Short mmCIF file of C-alpha atoms in Angstrom, two decimals:
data_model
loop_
_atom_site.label_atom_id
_atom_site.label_comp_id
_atom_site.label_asym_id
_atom_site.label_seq_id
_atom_site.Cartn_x
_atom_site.Cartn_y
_atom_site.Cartn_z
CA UNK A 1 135.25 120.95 72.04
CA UNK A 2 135.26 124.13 74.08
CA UNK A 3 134.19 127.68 72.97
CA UNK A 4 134.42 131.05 75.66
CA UNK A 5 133.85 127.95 77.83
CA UNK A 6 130.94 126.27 76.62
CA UNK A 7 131.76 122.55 76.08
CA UNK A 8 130.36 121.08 72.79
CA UNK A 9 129.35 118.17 71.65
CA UNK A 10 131.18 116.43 69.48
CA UNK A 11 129.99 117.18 65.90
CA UNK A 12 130.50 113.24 65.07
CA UNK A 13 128.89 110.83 67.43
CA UNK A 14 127.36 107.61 66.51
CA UNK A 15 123.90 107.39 65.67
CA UNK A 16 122.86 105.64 68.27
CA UNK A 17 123.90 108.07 70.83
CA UNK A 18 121.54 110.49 68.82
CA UNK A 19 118.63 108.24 69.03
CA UNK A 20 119.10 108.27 72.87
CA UNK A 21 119.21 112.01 73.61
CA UNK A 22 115.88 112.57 71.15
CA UNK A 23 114.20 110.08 73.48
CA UNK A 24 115.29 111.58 76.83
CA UNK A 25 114.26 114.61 75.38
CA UNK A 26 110.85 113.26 74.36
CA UNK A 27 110.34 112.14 78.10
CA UNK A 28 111.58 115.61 79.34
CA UNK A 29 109.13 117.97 77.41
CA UNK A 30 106.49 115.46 78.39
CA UNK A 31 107.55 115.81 82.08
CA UNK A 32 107.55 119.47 81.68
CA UNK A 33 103.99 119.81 80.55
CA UNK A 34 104.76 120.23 76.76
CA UNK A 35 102.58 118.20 75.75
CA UNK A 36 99.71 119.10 78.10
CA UNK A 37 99.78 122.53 76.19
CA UNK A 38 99.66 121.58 72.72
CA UNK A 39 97.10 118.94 73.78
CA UNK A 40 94.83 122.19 75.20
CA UNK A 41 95.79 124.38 72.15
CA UNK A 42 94.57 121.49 69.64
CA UNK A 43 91.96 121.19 71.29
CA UNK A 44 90.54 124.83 71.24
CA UNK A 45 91.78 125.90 68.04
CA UNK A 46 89.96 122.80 66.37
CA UNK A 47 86.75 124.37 67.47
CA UNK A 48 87.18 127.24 65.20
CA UNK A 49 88.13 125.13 62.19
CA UNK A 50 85.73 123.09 60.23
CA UNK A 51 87.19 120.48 62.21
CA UNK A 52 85.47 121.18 65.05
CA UNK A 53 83.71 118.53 65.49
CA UNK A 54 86.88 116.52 66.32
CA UNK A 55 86.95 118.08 69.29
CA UNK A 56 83.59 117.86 70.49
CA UNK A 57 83.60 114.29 69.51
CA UNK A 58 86.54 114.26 72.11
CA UNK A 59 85.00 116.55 74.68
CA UNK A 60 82.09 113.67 74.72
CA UNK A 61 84.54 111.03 74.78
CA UNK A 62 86.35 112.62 77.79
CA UNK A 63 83.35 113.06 79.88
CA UNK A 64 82.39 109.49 79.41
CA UNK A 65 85.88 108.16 79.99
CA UNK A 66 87.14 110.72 82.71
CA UNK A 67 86.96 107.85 85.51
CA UNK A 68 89.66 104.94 83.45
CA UNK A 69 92.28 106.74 85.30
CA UNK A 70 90.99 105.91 88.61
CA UNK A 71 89.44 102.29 87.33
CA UNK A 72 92.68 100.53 86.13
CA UNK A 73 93.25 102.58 83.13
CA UNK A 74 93.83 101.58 79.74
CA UNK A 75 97.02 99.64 79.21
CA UNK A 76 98.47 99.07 75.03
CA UNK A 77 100.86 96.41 75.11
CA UNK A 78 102.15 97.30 72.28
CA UNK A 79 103.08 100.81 73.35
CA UNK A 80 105.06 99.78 76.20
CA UNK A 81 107.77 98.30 73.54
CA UNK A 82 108.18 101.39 71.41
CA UNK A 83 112.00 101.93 70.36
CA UNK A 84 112.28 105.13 71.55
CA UNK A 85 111.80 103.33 74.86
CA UNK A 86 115.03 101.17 74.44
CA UNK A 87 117.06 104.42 73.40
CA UNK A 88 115.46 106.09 76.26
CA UNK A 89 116.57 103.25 78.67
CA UNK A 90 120.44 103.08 77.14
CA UNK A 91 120.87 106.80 77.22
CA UNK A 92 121.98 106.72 81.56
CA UNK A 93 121.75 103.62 81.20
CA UNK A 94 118.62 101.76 83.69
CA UNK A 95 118.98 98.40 84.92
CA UNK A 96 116.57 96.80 86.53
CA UNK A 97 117.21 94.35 89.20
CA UNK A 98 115.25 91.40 91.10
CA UNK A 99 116.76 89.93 94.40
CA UNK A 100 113.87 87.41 94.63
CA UNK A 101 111.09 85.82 92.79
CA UNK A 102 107.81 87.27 93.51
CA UNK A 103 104.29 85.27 93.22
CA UNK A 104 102.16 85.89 90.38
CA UNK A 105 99.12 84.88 92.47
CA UNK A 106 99.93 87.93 94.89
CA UNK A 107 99.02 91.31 94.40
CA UNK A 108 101.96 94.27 95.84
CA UNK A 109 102.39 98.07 95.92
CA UNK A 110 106.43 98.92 95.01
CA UNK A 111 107.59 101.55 97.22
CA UNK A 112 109.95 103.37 95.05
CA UNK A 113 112.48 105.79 96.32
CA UNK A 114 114.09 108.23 95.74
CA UNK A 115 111.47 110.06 93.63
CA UNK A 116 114.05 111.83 91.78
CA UNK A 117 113.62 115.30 89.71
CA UNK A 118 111.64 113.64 87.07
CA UNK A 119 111.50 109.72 87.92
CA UNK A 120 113.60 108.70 84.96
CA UNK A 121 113.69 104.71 86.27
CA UNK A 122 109.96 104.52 87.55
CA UNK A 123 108.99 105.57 83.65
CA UNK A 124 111.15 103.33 82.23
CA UNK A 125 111.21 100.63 84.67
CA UNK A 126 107.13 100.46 85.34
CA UNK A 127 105.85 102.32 82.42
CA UNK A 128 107.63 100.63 79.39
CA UNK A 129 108.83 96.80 79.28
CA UNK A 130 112.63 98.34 78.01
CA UNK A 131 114.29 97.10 81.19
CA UNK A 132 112.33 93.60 80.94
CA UNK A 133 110.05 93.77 83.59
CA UNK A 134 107.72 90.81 82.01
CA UNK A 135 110.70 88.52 81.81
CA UNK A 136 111.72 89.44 84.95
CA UNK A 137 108.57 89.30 86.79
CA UNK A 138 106.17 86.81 85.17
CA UNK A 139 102.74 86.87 85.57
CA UNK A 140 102.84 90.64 87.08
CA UNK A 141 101.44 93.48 85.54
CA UNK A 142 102.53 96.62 86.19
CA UNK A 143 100.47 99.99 86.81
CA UNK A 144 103.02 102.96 87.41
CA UNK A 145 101.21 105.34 89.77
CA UNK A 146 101.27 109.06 88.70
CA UNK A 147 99.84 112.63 89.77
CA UNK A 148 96.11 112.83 88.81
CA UNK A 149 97.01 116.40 86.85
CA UNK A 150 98.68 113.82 84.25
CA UNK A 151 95.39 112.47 83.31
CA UNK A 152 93.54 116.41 82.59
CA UNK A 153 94.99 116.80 79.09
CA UNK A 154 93.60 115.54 75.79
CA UNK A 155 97.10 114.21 74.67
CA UNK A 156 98.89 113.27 77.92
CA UNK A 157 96.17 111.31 79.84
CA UNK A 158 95.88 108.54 76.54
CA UNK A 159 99.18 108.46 76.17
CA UNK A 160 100.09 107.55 79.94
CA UNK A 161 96.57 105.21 80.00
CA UNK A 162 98.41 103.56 77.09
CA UNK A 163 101.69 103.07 79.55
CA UNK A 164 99.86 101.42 82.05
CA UNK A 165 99.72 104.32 84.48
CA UNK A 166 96.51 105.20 87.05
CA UNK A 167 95.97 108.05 88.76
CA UNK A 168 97.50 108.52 92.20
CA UNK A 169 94.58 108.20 94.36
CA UNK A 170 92.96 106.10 97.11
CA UNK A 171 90.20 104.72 95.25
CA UNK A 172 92.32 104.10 91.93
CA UNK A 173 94.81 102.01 94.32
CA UNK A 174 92.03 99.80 95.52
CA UNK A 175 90.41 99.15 92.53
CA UNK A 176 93.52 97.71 91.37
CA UNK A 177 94.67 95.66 94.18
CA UNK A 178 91.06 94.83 95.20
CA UNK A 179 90.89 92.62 92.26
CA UNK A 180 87.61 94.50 90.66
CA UNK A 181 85.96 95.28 87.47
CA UNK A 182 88.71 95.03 84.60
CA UNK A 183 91.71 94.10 87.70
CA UNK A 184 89.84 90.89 88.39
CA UNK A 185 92.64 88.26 87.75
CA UNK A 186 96.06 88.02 90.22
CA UNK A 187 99.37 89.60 89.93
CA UNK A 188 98.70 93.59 90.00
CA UNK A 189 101.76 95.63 90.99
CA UNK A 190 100.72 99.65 91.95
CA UNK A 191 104.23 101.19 91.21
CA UNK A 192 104.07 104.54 93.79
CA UNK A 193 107.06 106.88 94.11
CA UNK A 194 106.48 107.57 97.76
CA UNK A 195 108.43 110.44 98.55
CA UNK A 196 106.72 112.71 95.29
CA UNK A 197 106.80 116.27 95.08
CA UNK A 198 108.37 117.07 98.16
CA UNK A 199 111.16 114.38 98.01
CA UNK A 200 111.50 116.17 94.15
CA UNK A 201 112.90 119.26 95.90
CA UNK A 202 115.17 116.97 97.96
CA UNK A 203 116.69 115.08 94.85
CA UNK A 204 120.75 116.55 95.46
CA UNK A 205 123.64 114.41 93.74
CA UNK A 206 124.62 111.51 96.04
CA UNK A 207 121.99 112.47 98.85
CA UNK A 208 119.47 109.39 99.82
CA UNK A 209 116.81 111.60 101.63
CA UNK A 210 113.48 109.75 101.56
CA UNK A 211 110.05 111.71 102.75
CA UNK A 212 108.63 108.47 104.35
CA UNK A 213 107.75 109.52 108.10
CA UNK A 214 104.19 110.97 107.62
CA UNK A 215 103.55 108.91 104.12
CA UNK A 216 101.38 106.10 105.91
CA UNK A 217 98.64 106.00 103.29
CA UNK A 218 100.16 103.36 101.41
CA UNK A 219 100.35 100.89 104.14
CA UNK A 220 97.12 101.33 105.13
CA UNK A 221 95.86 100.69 101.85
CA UNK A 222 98.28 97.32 101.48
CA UNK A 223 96.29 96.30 104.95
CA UNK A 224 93.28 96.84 103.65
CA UNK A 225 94.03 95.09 100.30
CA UNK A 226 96.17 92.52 101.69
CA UNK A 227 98.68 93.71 99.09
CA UNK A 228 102.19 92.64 99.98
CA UNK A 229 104.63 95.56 99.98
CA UNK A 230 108.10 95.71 98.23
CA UNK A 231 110.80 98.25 98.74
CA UNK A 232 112.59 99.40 95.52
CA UNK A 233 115.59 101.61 95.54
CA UNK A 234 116.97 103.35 92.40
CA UNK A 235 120.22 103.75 92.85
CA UNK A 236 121.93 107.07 91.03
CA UNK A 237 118.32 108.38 90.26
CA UNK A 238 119.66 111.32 92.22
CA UNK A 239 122.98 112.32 90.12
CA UNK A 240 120.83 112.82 86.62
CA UNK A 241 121.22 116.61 87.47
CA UNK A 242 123.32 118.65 89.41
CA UNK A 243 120.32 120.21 91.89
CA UNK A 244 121.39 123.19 93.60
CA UNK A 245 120.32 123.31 97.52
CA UNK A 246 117.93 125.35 98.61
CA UNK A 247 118.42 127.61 101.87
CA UNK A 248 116.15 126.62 104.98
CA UNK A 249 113.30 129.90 105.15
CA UNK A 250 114.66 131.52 101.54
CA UNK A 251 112.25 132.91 98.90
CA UNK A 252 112.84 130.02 96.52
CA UNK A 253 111.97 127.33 99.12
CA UNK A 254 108.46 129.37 100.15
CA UNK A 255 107.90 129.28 96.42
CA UNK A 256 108.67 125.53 96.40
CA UNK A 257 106.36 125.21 99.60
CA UNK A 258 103.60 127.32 98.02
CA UNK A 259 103.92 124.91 94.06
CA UNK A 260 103.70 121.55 96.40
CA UNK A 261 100.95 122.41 98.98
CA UNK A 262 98.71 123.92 96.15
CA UNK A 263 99.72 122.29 92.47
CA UNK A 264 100.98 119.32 93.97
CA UNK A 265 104.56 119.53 92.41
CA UNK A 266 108.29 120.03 92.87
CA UNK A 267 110.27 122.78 91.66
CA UNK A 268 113.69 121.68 92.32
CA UNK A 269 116.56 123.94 91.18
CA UNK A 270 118.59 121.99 88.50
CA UNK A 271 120.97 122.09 86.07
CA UNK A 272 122.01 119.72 83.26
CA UNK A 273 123.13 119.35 80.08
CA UNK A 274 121.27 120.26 76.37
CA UNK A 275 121.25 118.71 73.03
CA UNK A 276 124.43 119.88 72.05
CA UNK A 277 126.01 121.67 74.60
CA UNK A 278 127.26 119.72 77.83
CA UNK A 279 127.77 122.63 79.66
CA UNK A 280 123.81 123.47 80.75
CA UNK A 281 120.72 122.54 79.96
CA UNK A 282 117.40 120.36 80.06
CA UNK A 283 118.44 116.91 79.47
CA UNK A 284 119.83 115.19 82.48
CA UNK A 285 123.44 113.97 82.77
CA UNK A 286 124.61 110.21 81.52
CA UNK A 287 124.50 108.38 84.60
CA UNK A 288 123.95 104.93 85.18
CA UNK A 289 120.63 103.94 87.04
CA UNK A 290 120.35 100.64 89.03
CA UNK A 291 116.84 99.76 90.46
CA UNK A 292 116.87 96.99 92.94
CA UNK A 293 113.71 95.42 93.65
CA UNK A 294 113.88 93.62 97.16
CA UNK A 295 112.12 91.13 99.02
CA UNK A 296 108.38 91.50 99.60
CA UNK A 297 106.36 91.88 102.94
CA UNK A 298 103.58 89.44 103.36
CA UNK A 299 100.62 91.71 104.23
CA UNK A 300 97.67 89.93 105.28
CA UNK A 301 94.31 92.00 104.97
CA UNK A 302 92.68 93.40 107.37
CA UNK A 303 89.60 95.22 106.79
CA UNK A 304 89.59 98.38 108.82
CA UNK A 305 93.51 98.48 110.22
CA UNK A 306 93.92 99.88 113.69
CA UNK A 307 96.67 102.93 113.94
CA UNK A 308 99.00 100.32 115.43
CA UNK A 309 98.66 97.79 113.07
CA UNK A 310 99.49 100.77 110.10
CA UNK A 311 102.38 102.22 112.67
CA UNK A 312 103.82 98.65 113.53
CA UNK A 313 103.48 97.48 109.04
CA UNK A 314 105.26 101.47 108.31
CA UNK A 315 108.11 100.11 110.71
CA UNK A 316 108.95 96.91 109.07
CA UNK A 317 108.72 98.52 105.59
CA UNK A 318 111.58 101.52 106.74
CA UNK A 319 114.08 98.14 108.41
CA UNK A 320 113.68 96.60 105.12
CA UNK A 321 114.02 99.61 102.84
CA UNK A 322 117.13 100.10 105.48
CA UNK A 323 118.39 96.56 105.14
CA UNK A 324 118.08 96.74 101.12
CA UNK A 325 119.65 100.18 100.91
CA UNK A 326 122.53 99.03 103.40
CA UNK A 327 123.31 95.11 100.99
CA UNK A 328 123.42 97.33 97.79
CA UNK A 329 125.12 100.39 98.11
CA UNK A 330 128.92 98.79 98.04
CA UNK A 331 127.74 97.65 94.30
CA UNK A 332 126.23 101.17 93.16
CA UNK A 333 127.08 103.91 95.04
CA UNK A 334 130.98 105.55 94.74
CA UNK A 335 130.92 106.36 98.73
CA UNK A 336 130.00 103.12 100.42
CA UNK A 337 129.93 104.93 103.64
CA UNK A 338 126.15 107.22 102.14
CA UNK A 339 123.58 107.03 104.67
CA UNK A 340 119.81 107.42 104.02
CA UNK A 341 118.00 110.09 105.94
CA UNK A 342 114.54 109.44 106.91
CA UNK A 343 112.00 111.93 106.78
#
């Protein structure tokens, strides 16, 4: 239904199509920092309320917990099988996809790419069990790696601890895959979206660009943990929005520049759809998501990795992220003639 050229919604749609837009807009405003505001604004207002002591109480408990993120977090099963998870899942939809078994008794980090604008599959797929990772991969637990600023606000830093999420950091990756503290037992996946902010501003419909050239720091840490590395590809993570490309030298890529080097995120250009209208908007578009998880690379651990050893391990994880790009994209991509670009 069109209006002065604003395409509607239909004003009868099934239910279930509802429930899926309400949960992809749940994710969004958390993406966007909603939630990180009324977190802060609870938080301060309480102390001016004869509730106050909820928030000192908190304030106490924050201080004493501020180092989970970085020490395995705080994983609730039970929160990783909400429904709005399912609805969130069916909306593009995500699929997620093995090509091999992988051994519980190992430990890996999952190189994902591409990043995305907001990493719709690496929630879904690593952060909830809606795409069936525990069926899929027994006897692995995931830990979906995320920007430390996620674990800063009152509401957002339980609910991602809840998730299964860590912060993105050195120590927080070690800890995990080292097999210490609460991380003891076997089987620890560290789910890192390689490319992040920078690959954010990259994310253009049908474009495979991965920021991979100077990102060495996970490979030295799978050396030093002997944590085998697997490259995962989502294919169509890309087409959620139409992003609009940015001129080489403009204003708005110095202002991109300027939000990654010194907040540590993206500020792609984008435009979707909303609730209602399908025009513009928030919400990304309905496009199907496959994320292929390929073959692991047997690391073996070596305690302080020469710059050969990290160049020489970087190598053989871009052939195989190459190779599993190169089998797949006849299956999920509309031009089987895409190329990734390296960067």
């Amino acid at each position: 239904m069109k209006i002065l050229g604003i395409e509607f919604a239909p004003l009868y749609l099934p239910l279930e199509r509802r429930l899926q837009t309400l949960a992809v807009l749940f994710y969004v405003l958390l993406f966007l920092q909603t939630f990180s505001i009324i977190g802060f604004f609870l938080f301060f207002y309480l102390l001016f309320t004869k509730y106050f002591w909820l928030s000192i109480f908190y304030a106490t408990w924050y201080f004493i917990d501020f180092n989970r993120p970085y020490s395995g977090g705080r994983k609730v099963a039970w929160s990783r099988t909400w429904s709005i998870w399912k609805y969130f899942k069916d909306y593009f939809p995500v699929k997620l996809i093995k090509t091999v078994d992988l051994d519980p008794n190992q430990n890996y980090i999952f190189g994902i790419s591409p990043h995305g604008v907001m990493s719709f599959s690496a929630m879904v797929n690593f952060g909830t069990d809606a795409t069936d990772f525990p069926n899929l991969f027994p006897g692995l637990e995931p830990h979906l790696i995320t920007l430390n600023g996620q674990f800063y606000s009152p509401l957002m830093r339980e609910f991602f601890m809840m998730c299964g999420a860590c912060a993105c950091e050195e120590k927080s990756l070690k800890y995990i895959l080292s097999n210490k503290g609460r991380c003891q037992k076997k089987g620890q996946v560290c789910a890192l979206l390689i490319g992040g902010a920078r690959e954010s501003n990259e994310a253009y419909p049908g474009n495979y660009k991965f920021i991979l050239n100077r990102r060495k720091g996970f490979v030295r840490i799978a050396l030093e943990t002997g944590a085998n590395l697997v490259p995962v590809i989502s294919f169509g993570e890309n087409d959620a929005y139409n992003t609009v490309e940015v001129k080489r030298g403009s204003l708005i890529q110095k202002i991109q520049k300027f939000a990654k080097k010194y907040l540590n995120i993206g500020l792609p250009i984008i435009r979707g759809r909303g609730i209602f209208i399908y025009n513009f908007g928030l919400l990304p578009y309905r496009v199907p998501i496959h994320t292929i998880v390929g073959k692991p690379i047997p690391v073996k651990r070596v305690e302080h990795p020469t710059d050969e050893q990290i160049k020489k391990l970087h190598e053989q994880y871009i052939f195989e992220l190459l190779e599993l790009f190169e089998e797949n994209k006849i299956k999920y991509l509309k031009n089987p003639d895409t190329k990734i670009e390296i960067c």
